[in-house]
Amino acid sequence: MDSYRMKLKDYLKNIPDLDIEIGIEKLIEEGTIIAAHTDMALANQHGKINLFYYHDVRKMYIKWRTASRKLLEKNKEIAKEEEEIFLETDSISSRPLLIENPDFPNAIGDQELANINKEVREKLKVLRPLRNKVSKENLNKRKTSFDDVKSILTLRGDDILISKSLNSDAHDLLRTLFKDRFRLWENTDILEDWQFSLNIKLVPKNKVYQAGKSVNRIIAGETRIKDFILTSTKTTSINKGYL
């Protein structure tokens, strides 16, 4: 119990500052531990050895609940509904429900611990679906896409400006590639999409290849990614590892 208490104490003060997806994951993990420690069969067993066991578990629950509230409050834009439900499940007072015990003044009874067990399980029912919701939203944010009106490539959460004027080979290449993002394009097909098919002889040599290299330089200037576009003098495609 001592190691459990120290572990919980160390992480609780940092929870509200964590990314919400990581914070919820940790809260679910520790909430599950609290639920196990407030199960009456286990609690009675520990309580016979440590008279302060009930008090210790209760303190940990209150700290866990407070950390959960702070994380939900901080992320209200995504967790507003969950925060309201979480607060509605509050039933444990900040002051313990004491019982008369001649052998241990200020003792906490089984009913208080049973109430904590019930409440933490209700709150876990709020946090677990929220974890899935946040994970899905973060995945959508990380989804690779290209806004050809603003010329902004969204790549792993970063918004990268490709062209201020919307009039560059780099911009045109991404606009074409995202019409069929998984396709291995022939460079001649890309030029046709650029409407160069009637004047193919006037096209500068390796125009598509150089456009691909330009896109990679722009992305590398904003991120550590250097191989978003896979290009040769014959074919060009988006690296599927980033899709």
XYZ file of C-alpha atoms in Angstrom:
243
model
C 0.000 0.000 0.000
C 2.851 2.421 0.766
C 4.394 2.071 -2.703
C 0.937 2.445 -4.260
C 0.320 5.612 -2.237
C 3.656 7.137 -3.260
C 3.098 6.299 -6.916
C -0.321 7.910 -6.899
C 0.930 10.986 -5.040
C 3.731 11.546 -7.545
C 1.593 11.459 -10.658
C -1.603 13.154 -9.481
C -0.131 16.646 -9.280
C 1.050 16.391 -12.902
C -2.119 14.993 -14.474
C -3.777 18.335 -15.422
C -0.641 19.403 -17.319
C -0.530 16.284 -19.490
C -1.924 15.881 -22.972
C -5.555 14.872 -22.447
C -5.153 11.493 -24.168
C -2.191 10.568 -21.945
C -3.846 12.044 -18.847
C -7.054 10.063 -19.301
C -5.085 6.883 -19.854
C -3.267 7.382 -16.550
C -6.482 8.277 -14.711
C -8.175 5.130 -15.979
C -5.190 3.049 -14.927
C -5.082 4.483 -11.413
C -8.861 4.582 -11.065
C -8.933 0.874 -11.799
C -6.362 0.339 -9.039
C -8.471 2.361 -6.582
C -11.540 0.312 -7.524
C -9.590 -2.860 -6.743
C -8.334 -1.505 -3.407
C -11.852 -0.511 -2.340
C -13.319 -3.911 -3.119
C -14.552 -5.087 0.274
C -12.881 -8.497 0.174
C -9.469 -6.917 -0.412
C -10.156 -3.938 1.861
C -11.102 -6.099 4.829
C -7.969 -8.147 4.362
C -5.702 -5.067 4.285
C -7.690 -3.277 6.995
C -6.911 -5.973 9.540
C -3.192 -5.384 8.974
C -3.198 -1.595 8.623
C -5.682 0.449 10.669
C -5.064 3.446 8.403
C -5.784 1.529 5.200
C -9.323 2.885 4.779
C -8.106 6.446 5.368
C -5.229 6.029 2.915
C -7.424 4.659 0.153
C -9.984 7.386 0.719
C -7.347 10.122 0.477
C -6.068 8.628 -2.748
C -9.568 8.559 -4.189
C -10.194 12.221 -3.336
C -6.890 13.191 -4.965
C -7.707 11.084 -8.021
C -11.138 12.664 -8.326
C -9.648 16.166 -8.009
C -7.030 15.464 -10.671
C -9.749 14.105 -12.972
C -11.880 17.203 -12.500
C -8.936 19.498 -13.290
C -8.053 17.601 -16.467
C -11.668 17.693 -17.680
C -11.974 21.381 -16.799
C -8.795 22.197 -18.703
C -10.079 20.337 -21.778
C -13.673 21.512 -21.643
C -13.784 22.163 -25.395
C -13.732 18.419 -26.028
C -14.914 17.046 -22.674
C -17.703 19.438 -21.632
C -20.441 16.796 -21.614
C -18.210 14.268 -19.871
C -17.256 16.823 -17.236
C -20.922 17.441 -16.404
C -21.649 13.709 -16.073
C -18.473 13.205 -14.039
C -19.561 15.881 -11.548
C -23.071 14.438 -11.348
C -21.630 11.175 -10.039
C -20.035 12.903 -7.024
C -21.358 11.508 -3.773
C -18.316 11.208 -1.498
C -17.896 14.202 0.785
C -14.497 15.831 1.240
C -14.933 14.940 4.920
C -14.876 11.231 5.781
C -17.921 9.382 7.080
C -16.694 8.198 10.487
C -17.993 5.407 12.667
C -17.663 4.666 16.351
C -14.789 2.313 17.040
C -13.368 2.104 20.588
C -10.141 0.604 19.248
C -9.562 3.243 16.574
C -10.875 6.816 16.930
C -11.982 8.502 13.682
C -12.441 5.134 11.992
C -13.939 4.848 8.520
C -16.471 2.080 8.052
C -17.147 -0.425 5.329
C -20.041 1.618 3.939
C -17.793 4.573 3.151
C -15.392 2.348 1.279
C -18.251 0.650 -0.574
C -19.518 4.104 -1.599
C -16.065 5.022 -2.910
C -15.905 1.799 -4.875
C -19.277 2.506 -6.448
C -18.393 6.113 -7.282
C -15.016 5.395 -8.830
C -16.587 2.757 -11.047
C -19.243 5.250 -12.167
C -16.537 7.772 -13.020
C -14.545 5.200 -14.943
C -17.651 4.689 -17.090
C -17.272 8.349 -18.086
C -13.518 8.296 -18.657
C -13.288 5.131 -20.759
C -15.570 6.299 -23.613
C -13.890 9.718 -23.436
C -10.547 8.014 -24.054
C -11.923 6.558 -27.291
C -13.425 9.901 -28.286
C -10.161 11.797 -27.712
C -8.143 9.126 -29.483
C -10.421 9.337 -32.522
C -10.257 13.144 -32.584
C -6.483 13.126 -32.315
C -6.344 10.613 -35.140
C -8.439 12.932 -37.304
C -6.106 15.812 -36.481
C -3.158 13.705 -37.556
C -4.844 12.682 -40.799
C -2.845 13.721 -43.836
C -4.707 16.119 -46.114
C -4.130 18.990 -48.516
C -6.212 22.154 -48.628
C -5.718 23.346 -52.206
C -7.529 26.627 -51.499
C -5.095 27.673 -48.772
C -2.240 25.503 -50.064
C -1.767 23.955 -46.638
C -0.621 20.383 -46.137
C -1.730 18.840 -42.838
C 0.783 16.201 -41.887
C 0.892 14.470 -38.497
C -0.724 17.425 -36.768
C 1.406 20.074 -38.486
C -0.035 22.594 -40.947
C 2.574 23.337 -43.596
C 2.176 26.208 -46.053
C 3.230 24.986 -49.494
C 2.727 28.108 -51.588
C 1.632 31.637 -50.718
C 0.547 32.385 -54.259
C -1.141 29.035 -55.000
C 0.837 29.181 -58.206
C 3.779 26.845 -57.927
C 4.677 23.401 -59.160
C 4.790 22.162 -55.545
C 1.214 23.310 -54.978
C 0.027 21.869 -58.289
C 1.720 18.545 -57.604
C 0.005 18.069 -54.252
C -3.329 19.145 -55.702
C -2.987 16.416 -58.321
C -1.622 13.683 -56.067
C -4.407 14.141 -53.510
C -6.996 13.438 -56.184
C -5.928 9.807 -55.744
C -3.532 9.785 -52.817
C -2.669 6.078 -52.956
C -1.939 6.031 -56.663
C 1.510 5.634 -58.217
C 1.288 8.351 -60.833
C 3.066 8.374 -64.147
C 4.696 11.770 -64.502
C 3.100 12.125 -67.936
C -0.330 11.682 -66.306
C 0.484 14.433 -63.832
C 1.488 16.744 -66.674
C -1.768 15.884 -68.408
C -3.636 16.853 -65.242
C -1.724 20.125 -65.392
C -2.987 20.481 -68.974
C 0.450 20.253 -70.534
C -0.540 17.342 -72.762
C -0.934 19.545 -75.874
C 2.420 21.221 -75.429
C 4.469 18.399 -73.929
C 7.569 19.403 -75.865
C 7.566 22.804 -74.210
C 7.620 21.362 -70.686
C 10.959 21.809 -68.857
C 12.820 18.532 -68.392
C 11.902 16.617 -65.220
C 9.336 19.236 -64.216
C 7.318 16.811 -62.061
C 10.450 15.299 -60.513
C 11.703 18.743 -59.501
C 8.248 19.619 -58.117
C 8.423 16.535 -55.899
C 11.847 17.545 -54.635
C 10.505 21.032 -53.934
C 7.627 19.648 -51.859
C 10.054 17.545 -49.823
C 12.287 20.565 -49.165
C 9.342 22.615 -47.946
C 8.163 19.840 -45.621
C 11.697 19.165 -44.348
C 11.973 22.852 -43.475
C 9.010 22.532 -41.102
C 9.394 18.950 -39.874
C 11.927 16.134 -39.817
C 10.183 14.419 -42.710
C 12.272 14.345 -45.882
C 10.574 11.670 -47.962
C 6.904 12.608 -48.129
C 7.020 12.528 -51.935
C 8.563 9.524 -53.664
C 9.584 10.682 -57.117
C 11.699 9.710 -60.081
C 11.901 10.926 -63.638
C 9.135 8.455 -64.512
C 6.716 8.168 -61.589
C 5.636 10.101 -58.490
C 3.555 9.208 -55.446
C 2.887 10.092 -51.831
C 4.830 7.940 -49.389
C 2.095 5.644 -48.036
C 3.804 5.643 -44.650
C 2.397 9.128 -44.094
C -1.173 8.368 -45.186
